[in-house]
């Protein structure tokens, strides 16, 4: 992928006239210029109005934006985050076009778009738009976009105060409006946020999953799927799969999976209560294996997250390697996906 802070110049996307650009791009990546097209794909270009931005704050090399961090953008062109606040405005560094007229300071207005994901009701502190004090803004459960217009002399900072909201993307572009707070955050109900945290228990391999499956598209299925390494195929190299239902109800749910590899069992809880797990066991009995968490809907796989690798030798669990936490935001409900 691109290095942190680098916004792509072009994107190749499916040519589906029923879908908007927003529906086929990752959250926060705005590509509204079409370079060329054919029957299969379209090539989109970066908006000329975009001055700086980063579309994937979930990347491993992105700054931490988890609960409790007071983060200030020091260098928005490269999206460098730090704490505490700088001694001078970030806009002096970035946009510092300053005009002095009769003693008054004028700076260019900027529109800032921020995309958040929250698995419970949260709030975020946004900067004052024209002097005054910062504003506390409630965030809905799920993915949402918040837009504000600022004088370029303002610091952009935010504090995640409640819950476990995370910043997904930010962008800066010229604003045609005066410095005003935007309306309430706009929910993006065609996006499915999925947070997966693998872990190792005392005698099990575990995983926690937070998910918000949008309503109206039916239920989903989450599966712990285990194959032999390195080239396991179904059914000869398929150790087993264990599946649970994920309700498509627009609500946040938290799952806890406890996988006992030698016993070939998975116990699952949803929101702290046991739920039925549907199991399938394959022929392998020992060797090296890799486990994934796979999320599917009626049309097929929408997300596949690596969990861990391990080995079985004579019924003994060895060689465990745990993958890092993964946060994805998946477009769903697309016609013909």
mmCIF file of C-alpha atoms in Angstrom:
data_model
loop_
_atom_site.group_PDB
_atom_site.id
_atom_site.type_symbol
_atom_site.label_atom_id
_atom_site.label_comp_id
_atom_site.label_asym_id
_atom_site.label_seq_id
_atom_site.Cartn_x
_atom_site.Cartn_y
_atom_site.Cartn_z
ATOM 1 C CA UNK A 1 0.000 0.000 0.000
ATOM 2 C CA UNK A 2 0.876 3.663 -0.063
ATOM 3 C CA UNK A 3 3.014 5.075 2.763
ATOM 4 C CA UNK A 4 1.177 6.825 5.554
ATOM 5 C CA UNK A 5 0.014 10.314 4.613
ATOM 6 C CA UNK A 6 0.066 9.663 0.850
ATOM 7 C CA UNK A 7 -3.265 10.149 -0.871
ATOM 8 C CA UNK A 8 -3.533 8.178 -4.154
ATOM 9 C CA UNK A 9 -3.635 10.101 -7.413
ATOM 10 C CA UNK A 10 -5.848 7.586 -9.240
ATOM 11 C CA UNK A 11 -8.239 4.734 -8.477
ATOM 12 C CA UNK A 12 -9.476 1.907 -10.735
ATOM 13 C CA UNK A 13 -13.050 0.965 -9.844
ATOM 14 C CA UNK A 14 -15.777 -1.232 -11.379
ATOM 15 C CA UNK A 15 -17.886 0.456 -14.024
ATOM 16 C CA UNK A 16 -21.299 0.106 -12.417
ATOM 17 C CA UNK A 17 -23.619 2.965 -13.409
ATOM 18 C CA UNK A 18 -25.992 2.138 -10.532
ATOM 19 C CA UNK A 19 -23.382 3.083 -7.941
ATOM 20 C CA UNK A 20 -22.132 6.501 -6.888
ATOM 21 C CA UNK A 21 -18.429 7.210 -6.452
ATOM 22 C CA UNK A 22 -18.943 7.287 -2.679
ATOM 23 C CA UNK A 23 -20.408 3.773 -2.747
ATOM 24 C CA UNK A 24 -17.370 2.205 -4.398
ATOM 25 C CA UNK A 25 -14.554 4.090 -2.656
ATOM 26 C CA UNK A 26 -13.153 3.519 0.849
ATOM 27 C CA UNK A 27 -14.468 5.835 3.545
ATOM 28 C CA UNK A 28 -12.998 9.302 3.164
ATOM 29 C CA UNK A 29 -11.453 8.743 -0.267
ATOM 30 C CA UNK A 30 -13.106 11.207 -2.612
ATOM 31 C CA UNK A 31 -12.292 10.664 -6.289
ATOM 32 C CA UNK A 32 -14.667 12.692 -8.431
ATOM 33 C CA UNK A 33 -12.656 13.234 -11.626
ATOM 34 C CA UNK A 34 -13.044 10.592 -14.354
ATOM 35 C CA UNK A 35 -9.917 10.048 -16.493
ATOM 36 C CA UNK A 36 -11.122 7.235 -18.731
ATOM 37 C CA UNK A 37 -13.682 4.441 -18.777
ATOM 38 C CA UNK A 38 -14.603 1.259 -20.585
ATOM 39 C CA UNK A 39 -17.265 -1.420 -20.189
ATOM 40 C CA UNK A 40 -15.475 -3.028 -17.205
ATOM 41 C CA UNK A 41 -13.724 -0.301 -15.204
ATOM 42 C CA UNK A 42 -13.451 3.430 -14.585
ATOM 43 C CA UNK A 43 -10.271 5.349 -13.755
ATOM 44 C CA UNK A 44 -10.934 8.174 -11.294
ATOM 45 C CA UNK A 45 -8.590 10.970 -10.294
ATOM 46 C CA UNK A 46 -8.079 12.910 -7.106
ATOM 47 C CA UNK A 47 -10.218 15.986 -6.682
ATOM 48 C CA UNK A 48 -8.309 19.117 -7.631
ATOM 49 C CA UNK A 49 -9.944 20.860 -4.689
ATOM 50 C CA UNK A 50 -8.419 18.461 -2.174
ATOM 51 C CA UNK A 51 -5.469 20.097 -0.426
ATOM 52 C CA UNK A 52 -4.542 17.285 1.917
ATOM 53 C CA UNK A 53 -6.075 14.205 3.426
ATOM 54 C CA UNK A 54 -5.667 10.650 4.471
ATOM 55 C CA UNK A 55 -8.308 8.068 3.747
ATOM 56 C CA UNK A 56 -7.358 5.109 5.959
ATOM 57 C CA UNK A 57 -6.586 5.860 9.591
ATOM 58 C CA UNK A 58 -7.084 2.128 10.252
ATOM 59 C CA UNK A 59 -3.754 1.310 8.552
ATOM 60 C CA UNK A 60 -1.071 -0.239 10.794
ATOM 61 C CA UNK A 61 1.246 2.768 10.382
ATOM 62 C CA UNK A 62 -1.446 5.385 11.055
ATOM 63 C CA UNK A 63 -1.378 7.387 14.312
ATOM 64 C CA UNK A 64 -3.310 5.953 17.249
ATOM 65 C CA UNK A 65 -6.772 7.524 17.465
ATOM 66 C CA UNK A 66 -8.248 5.334 20.183
ATOM 67 C CA UNK A 67 -10.154 6.468 23.244
ATOM 68 C CA UNK A 68 -8.502 8.979 25.544
ATOM 69 C CA UNK A 69 -6.005 10.480 23.106
ATOM 70 C CA UNK A 70 -6.015 14.262 22.661
ATOM 71 C CA UNK A 71 -4.571 14.614 19.187
ATOM 72 C CA UNK A 72 -3.611 17.752 17.312
ATOM 73 C CA UNK A 73 -2.790 17.875 13.641
ATOM 74 C CA UNK A 74 0.592 19.573 13.405
ATOM 75 C CA UNK A 75 1.343 18.991 9.761
ATOM 76 C CA UNK A 76 -1.809 18.228 7.867
ATOM 77 C CA UNK A 77 -0.047 17.946 4.550
ATOM 78 C CA UNK A 78 1.765 14.872 5.851
ATOM 79 C CA UNK A 79 -0.805 14.160 8.550
ATOM 80 C CA UNK A 80 1.621 14.048 11.431
ATOM 81 C CA UNK A 81 -0.078 13.822 14.827
ATOM 82 C CA UNK A 82 1.415 14.840 18.129
ATOM 83 C CA UNK A 83 0.666 15.992 21.640
ATOM 84 C CA UNK A 84 0.656 18.606 23.120
ATOM 85 C CA UNK A 85 -0.509 21.404 20.827
ATOM 86 C CA UNK A 86 2.108 23.381 18.887
ATOM 87 C CA UNK A 87 3.096 26.862 19.980
ATOM 88 C CA UNK A 88 1.764 28.310 16.758
ATOM 89 C CA UNK A 89 -1.250 27.451 14.672
ATOM 90 C CA UNK A 90 -1.000 24.537 12.292
ATOM 91 C CA UNK A 91 -2.454 26.807 9.660
ATOM 92 C CA UNK A 92 0.623 29.024 9.935
ATOM 93 C CA UNK A 93 2.599 25.971 8.879
ATOM 94 C CA UNK A 94 0.244 24.593 6.270
ATOM 95 C CA UNK A 95 -1.935 27.195 4.734
ATOM 96 C CA UNK A 96 -0.135 30.317 6.010
ATOM 97 C CA UNK A 97 -1.487 32.675 3.315
ATOM 98 C CA UNK A 98 -1.836 35.799 5.464
ATOM 99 C CA UNK A 99 -3.124 39.171 4.378
ATOM 100 C CA UNK A 100 -2.992 42.265 6.595
ATOM 101 C CA UNK A 101 -5.670 44.853 5.852
ATOM 102 C CA UNK A 102 -6.249 47.784 8.226
ATOM 103 C CA UNK A 103 -4.870 45.749 11.097
ATOM 104 C CA UNK A 104 -7.211 42.791 10.545
ATOM 105 C CA UNK A 105 -5.839 39.324 9.861
ATOM 106 C CA UNK A 106 -7.548 37.345 7.106
ATOM 107 C CA UNK A 107 -6.918 33.737 6.318
ATOM 108 C CA UNK A 108 -8.432 31.352 3.821
ATOM 109 C CA UNK A 109 -11.467 29.347 4.901
ATOM 110 C CA UNK A 110 -11.067 25.566 4.898
ATOM 111 C CA UNK A 111 -13.611 22.764 4.923
ATOM 112 C CA UNK A 112 -12.634 19.816 7.082
ATOM 113 C CA UNK A 113 -14.346 16.437 6.689
ATOM 114 C CA UNK A 114 -13.851 13.880 9.443
ATOM 115 C CA UNK A 115 -15.104 10.296 9.304
ATOM 116 C CA UNK A 116 -15.614 8.338 12.515
ATOM 117 C CA UNK A 117 -16.632 4.843 13.571
ATOM 118 C CA UNK A 118 -18.061 4.088 16.998
ATOM 119 C CA UNK A 119 -19.370 0.844 18.450
ATOM 120 C CA UNK A 120 -21.335 2.662 21.149
ATOM 121 C CA UNK A 121 -22.600 6.184 21.769
ATOM 122 C CA UNK A 122 -19.586 8.496 21.856
ATOM 123 C CA UNK A 123 -18.701 12.159 21.747
ATOM 124 C CA UNK A 124 -15.894 14.160 20.247
ATOM 125 C CA UNK A 125 -14.615 17.659 20.957
ATOM 126 C CA UNK A 126 -14.162 19.827 17.873
ATOM 127 C CA UNK A 127 -12.389 23.199 17.715
ATOM 128 C CA UNK A 128 -14.151 26.568 17.870
ATOM 129 C CA UNK A 129 -15.030 27.933 14.462
ATOM 130 C CA UNK A 130 -14.514 31.569 15.389
ATOM 131 C CA UNK A 131 -12.940 32.129 18.771
ATOM 132 C CA UNK A 132 -15.043 30.999 21.691
ATOM 133 C CA UNK A 133 -14.744 27.510 23.103
ATOM 134 C CA UNK A 134 -14.581 24.025 21.680
ATOM 135 C CA UNK A 135 -17.815 22.192 20.992
ATOM 136 C CA UNK A 136 -18.761 18.714 22.194
ATOM 137 C CA UNK A 137 -20.543 16.714 19.526
ATOM 138 C CA UNK A 138 -22.343 13.388 19.901
ATOM 139 C CA UNK A 139 -21.451 10.572 17.507
ATOM 140 C CA UNK A 140 -24.010 7.952 16.483
ATOM 141 C CA UNK A 141 -23.277 4.246 16.638
ATOM 142 C CA UNK A 142 -21.721 3.145 13.335
ATOM 143 C CA UNK A 143 -19.883 5.111 10.659
ATOM 144 C CA UNK A 144 -20.545 8.836 10.309
ATOM 145 C CA UNK A 145 -19.183 11.929 8.560
ATOM 146 C CA UNK A 146 -18.809 15.320 10.236
ATOM 147 C CA UNK A 147 -18.054 18.499 8.279
ATOM 148 C CA UNK A 148 -17.030 21.894 9.573
ATOM 149 C CA UNK A 149 -15.649 25.049 8.024
ATOM 150 C CA UNK A 150 -12.828 26.849 9.815
ATOM 151 C CA UNK A 151 -10.797 29.970 9.569
ATOM 152 C CA UNK A 152 -7.292 28.873 8.685
ATOM 153 C CA UNK A 153 -5.971 30.276 11.941
ATOM 154 C CA UNK A 154 -7.798 27.589 13.946
ATOM 155 C CA UNK A 155 -6.187 24.459 15.317
ATOM 156 C CA UNK A 156 -7.806 21.206 14.301
ATOM 157 C CA UNK A 157 -7.867 18.985 17.335
ATOM 158 C CA UNK A 158 -10.225 16.454 18.746
ATOM 159 C CA UNK A 159 -10.647 14.521 21.951
ATOM 160 C CA UNK A 160 -12.485 11.230 22.035
ATOM 161 C CA UNK A 161 -14.258 11.523 25.357
ATOM 162 C CA UNK A 162 -16.653 8.588 25.676
ATOM 163 C CA UNK A 163 -16.745 5.066 24.261
ATOM 164 C CA UNK A 164 -14.371 3.650 21.692
ATOM 165 C CA UNK A 165 -14.851 5.875 18.664
ATOM 166 C CA UNK A 166 -12.032 6.003 16.136
ATOM 167 C CA UNK A 167 -11.079 8.447 13.426
ATOM 168 C CA UNK A 168 -11.231 6.810 9.981
ATOM 169 C CA UNK A 169 -10.304 9.620 7.616
ATOM 170 C CA UNK A 170 -9.778 13.381 7.323
ATOM 171 C CA UNK A 171 -9.566 15.780 4.420
ATOM 172 C CA UNK A 172 -9.058 19.510 3.919
ATOM 173 C CA UNK A 173 -10.313 21.524 0.960
ATOM 174 C CA UNK A 174 -11.240 25.173 0.297
ATOM 175 C CA UNK A 175 -14.568 26.246 1.771
ATOM 176 C CA UNK A 176 -17.038 28.538 0.083
ATOM 177 C CA UNK A 177 -18.934 29.055 3.323
ATOM 178 C CA UNK A 178 -18.230 31.136 6.377
ATOM 179 C CA UNK A 179 -16.722 29.538 9.475
ATOM 180 C CA UNK A 180 -19.578 27.410 10.840
ATOM 181 C CA UNK A 181 -20.016 24.089 12.549
ATOM 182 C CA UNK A 182 -21.564 21.518 10.287
ATOM 183 C CA UNK A 183 -24.912 19.832 10.948
ATOM 184 C CA UNK A 184 -25.075 16.780 13.176
ATOM 185 C CA UNK A 185 -22.850 13.917 12.004
ATOM 186 C CA UNK A 186 -24.325 12.131 8.994
ATOM 187 C CA UNK A 187 -24.622 8.336 9.450
ATOM 188 C CA UNK A 188 -23.215 6.268 6.571
ATOM 189 C CA UNK A 189 -25.587 3.309 6.771
ATOM 190 C CA UNK A 190 -24.141 1.486 3.746
ATOM 191 C CA UNK A 191 -20.909 0.710 5.631
ATOM 192 C CA UNK A 192 -20.240 -2.263 7.905
ATOM 193 C CA UNK A 193 -17.527 -1.628 10.544
ATOM 194 C CA UNK A 194 -15.697 -4.729 11.752
ATOM 195 C CA UNK A 195 -13.141 -4.735 14.585
ATOM 196 C CA UNK A 196 -11.378 -8.068 15.208
ATOM 197 C CA UNK A 197 -8.922 -8.669 18.067
ATOM 198 C CA UNK A 198 -7.163 -12.079 18.164
ATOM 199 C CA UNK A 199 -5.665 -13.311 21.449
ATOM 200 C CA UNK A 200 -4.295 -16.430 23.105
ATOM 201 C CA UNK A 201 -5.945 -17.835 26.215
ATOM 202 C CA UNK A 202 -4.478 -20.267 28.723
ATOM 203 C CA UNK A 203 -5.396 -23.271 26.570
ATOM 204 C CA UNK A 204 -7.421 -21.738 23.732
ATOM 205 C CA UNK A 205 -7.006 -19.408 20.755
ATOM 206 C CA UNK A 206 -9.481 -16.566 21.152
ATOM 207 C CA UNK A 207 -10.902 -13.669 19.152
ATOM 208 C CA UNK A 208 -13.203 -10.759 19.889
ATOM 209 C CA UNK A 209 -15.304 -9.202 17.143
ATOM 210 C CA UNK A 210 -17.224 -5.936 17.237
ATOM 211 C CA UNK A 211 -19.549 -5.494 14.284
ATOM 212 C CA UNK A 212 -22.462 -3.327 13.151
ATOM 213 C CA UNK A 213 -24.339 -5.011 10.290
ATOM 214 C CA UNK A 214 -26.662 -2.532 8.549
ATOM 215 C CA UNK A 215 -30.366 -3.272 8.671
ATOM 216 C CA UNK A 216 -32.423 -4.148 5.611
ATOM 217 C CA UNK A 217 -30.010 -6.513 3.862
ATOM 218 C CA UNK A 218 -30.611 -9.712 5.811
ATOM 219 C CA UNK A 219 -28.404 -11.454 8.329
ATOM 220 C CA UNK A 220 -24.689 -12.203 8.008
ATOM 221 C CA UNK A 221 -22.486 -15.141 9.018
ATOM 222 C CA UNK A 222 -19.181 -14.984 10.907
ATOM 223 C CA UNK A 223 -16.955 -18.067 10.588
ATOM 224 C CA UNK A 224 -13.728 -19.196 12.220
ATOM 225 C CA UNK A 225 -12.182 -21.000 9.233
ATOM 226 C CA UNK A 226 -9.015 -23.111 9.559
ATOM 227 C CA UNK A 227 -6.913 -24.534 6.708
ATOM 228 C CA UNK A 228 -3.647 -26.443 6.543
ATOM 229 C CA UNK A 229 -0.561 -24.412 5.679
ATOM 230 C CA UNK A 230 0.712 -23.525 3.166
ATOM 231 C CA UNK A 231 -1.625 -24.810 0.422
ATOM 232 C CA UNK A 232 -4.617 -26.322 2.186
ATOM 233 C CA UNK A 233 -7.754 -26.679 0.053
ATOM 234 C CA UNK A 234 -11.253 -27.945 0.748
ATOM 235 C CA UNK A 235 -11.868 -30.614 1.864
ATOM 236 C CA UNK A 236 -8.511 -32.413 2.169
ATOM 237 C CA UNK A 237 -6.674 -29.473 3.735
ATOM 238 C CA UNK A 238 -9.633 -27.963 5.590
ATOM 239 C CA UNK A 239 -9.279 -28.490 9.362
ATOM 240 C CA UNK A 240 -12.736 -27.125 10.146
ATOM 241 C CA UNK A 241 -15.139 -24.201 10.243
ATOM 242 C CA UNK A 242 -17.329 -22.828 13.028
ATOM 243 C CA UNK A 243 -20.089 -20.333 12.180
ATOM 244 C CA UNK A 244 -22.511 -18.026 13.998
ATOM 245 C CA UNK A 245 -25.289 -15.710 12.837
ATOM 246 C CA UNK A 246 -24.662 -11.945 12.811
ATOM 247 C CA UNK A 247 -28.005 -10.088 12.867
ATOM 248 C CA UNK A 248 -28.441 -7.431 10.176
ATOM 249 C CA UNK A 249 -30.190 -5.073 12.562
ATOM 250 C CA UNK A 250 -28.031 -1.939 12.504
ATOM 251 C CA UNK A 251 -27.035 -2.506 16.146
ATOM 252 C CA UNK A 252 -23.567 -2.940 17.602
ATOM 253 C CA UNK A 253 -22.769 -6.492 18.716
ATOM 254 C CA UNK A 254 -19.684 -7.925 20.385
ATOM 255 C CA UNK A 255 -18.674 -11.557 19.894
ATOM 256 C CA UNK A 256 -16.192 -13.641 21.880
ATOM 257 C CA UNK A 257 -14.835 -16.813 20.232
ATOM 258 C CA UNK A 258 -12.902 -19.445 22.215
ATOM 259 C CA UNK A 259 -11.270 -21.968 19.910
ATOM 260 C CA UNK A 260 -9.824 -25.223 21.297
ATOM 261 C CA UNK A 261 -7.759 -26.540 18.336
ATOM 262 C CA UNK A 262 -6.998 -30.082 19.623
ATOM 263 C CA UNK A 263 -10.658 -30.612 20.557
ATOM 264 C CA UNK A 264 -11.934 -28.955 17.352
ATOM 265 C CA UNK A 265 -14.497 -26.890 19.265
ATOM 266 C CA UNK A 266 -15.446 -23.200 19.298
ATOM 267 C CA UNK A 267 -17.599 -21.671 22.046
ATOM 268 C CA UNK A 268 -19.166 -18.321 21.110
ATOM 269 C CA UNK A 269 -20.837 -15.532 23.078
ATOM 270 C CA UNK A 270 -22.715 -12.584 21.604
ATOM 271 C CA UNK A 271 -23.056 -9.583 23.897
ATOM 272 C CA UNK A 272 -22.095 -11.788 26.830
ATOM 273 C CA UNK A 273 -24.606 -14.575 26.132
ATOM 274 C CA UNK A 274 -23.854 -18.012 24.585
ATOM 275 C CA UNK A 275 -25.031 -18.440 20.982
ATOM 276 C CA UNK A 276 -25.250 -21.543 18.831
ATOM 277 C CA UNK A 277 -22.119 -22.327 16.822
ATOM 278 C CA UNK A 278 -22.476 -24.477 13.691
ATOM 279 C CA UNK A 279 -19.432 -26.718 13.195
ATOM 280 C CA UNK A 280 -17.868 -28.658 10.308
ATOM 281 C CA UNK A 281 -14.770 -30.819 10.826
ATOM 282 C CA UNK A 282 -12.392 -31.830 8.040
ATOM 283 C CA UNK A 283 -9.916 -34.698 7.665
ATOM 284 C CA UNK A 284 -6.552 -33.171 8.796
ATOM 285 C CA UNK A 285 -5.406 -34.143 12.279
ATOM 286 C CA UNK A 286 -1.944 -32.580 12.612
ATOM 287 C CA UNK A 287 0.474 -30.194 10.955
ATOM 288 C CA UNK A 288 0.602 -26.430 10.443
ATOM 289 C CA UNK A 289 -2.635 -24.431 10.211
ATOM 290 C CA UNK A 290 -3.876 -20.881 9.660
ATOM 291 C CA UNK A 291 -7.152 -19.487 11.059
ATOM 292 C CA UNK A 292 -9.249 -16.682 9.607
ATOM 293 C CA UNK A 293 -12.414 -14.900 10.643
ATOM 294 C CA UNK A 294 -14.614 -14.721 7.550
ATOM 295 C CA UNK A 295 -17.729 -12.546 7.311
ATOM 296 C CA UNK A 296 -20.258 -13.380 4.582
ATOM 297 C CA UNK A 297 -23.647 -12.223 3.401
ATOM 298 C CA UNK A 298 -26.085 -13.794 0.956
ATOM 299 C CA UNK A 299 -23.835 -12.897 -1.984
ATOM 300 C CA UNK A 300 -20.536 -14.201 -0.594
ATOM 301 C CA UNK A 301 -17.488 -13.096 1.375
ATOM 302 C CA UNK A 302 -17.297 -9.432 2.379
ATOM 303 C CA UNK A 303 -14.363 -9.574 4.821
ATOM 304 C CA UNK A 304 -11.586 -12.034 5.677
ATOM 305 C CA UNK A 305 -9.395 -11.280 8.688
ATOM 306 C CA UNK A 306 -6.304 -13.354 9.649
ATOM 307 C CA UNK A 307 -6.364 -14.515 13.282
ATOM 308 C CA UNK A 308 -3.410 -16.796 14.017
ATOM 309 C CA UNK A 309 -1.214 -19.643 12.832
ATOM 310 C CA UNK A 310 -0.535 -22.728 14.939
ATOM 311 C CA UNK A 311 0.669 -26.308 14.767
ATOM 312 C CA UNK A 312 -0.730 -29.579 16.118
ATOM 313 C CA UNK A 313 1.673 -32.391 16.952
ATOM 314 C CA UNK A 314 0.179 -35.510 18.516
ATOM 315 C CA UNK A 315 -2.756 -33.506 19.847
ATOM 316 C CA UNK A 316 -0.474 -30.837 21.353
ATOM 317 C CA UNK A 317 -0.860 -27.147 20.416
ATOM 318 C CA UNK A 318 2.452 -25.476 19.503
ATOM 319 C CA UNK A 319 3.947 -22.681 17.405
ATOM 320 C CA UNK A 320 1.176 -20.138 17.968
ATOM 321 C CA UNK A 321 1.538 -16.739 16.271
ATOM 322 C CA UNK A 322 -1.169 -14.129 16.880
ATOM 323 C CA UNK A 323 -2.077 -11.535 14.232
ATOM 324 C CA UNK A 324 -2.553 -7.856 15.094
ATOM 325 C CA UNK A 325 -5.927 -6.228 15.692
ATOM 326 C CA UNK A 326 -7.793 -5.310 12.498
ATOM 327 C CA UNK A 327 -10.399 -2.608 11.860
ATOM 328 C CA UNK A 328 -12.199 -2.646 8.508
ATOM 329 C CA UNK A 329 -15.102 -0.628 7.132
ATOM 330 C CA UNK A 330 -16.782 -2.616 4.369
ATOM 331 C CA UNK A 331 -19.232 -1.226 1.756
ATOM 332 C CA UNK A 332 -22.400 -3.341 1.804
ATOM 333 C CA UNK A 333 -25.717 -3.386 0.026
ATOM 334 C CA UNK A 334 -24.204 -2.696 -3.392
ATOM 335 C CA UNK A 335 -26.248 -3.957 -6.343
ATOM 336 C CA UNK A 336 -24.445 -6.721 -8.207
ATOM 337 C CA UNK A 337 -21.572 -6.914 -5.713
#
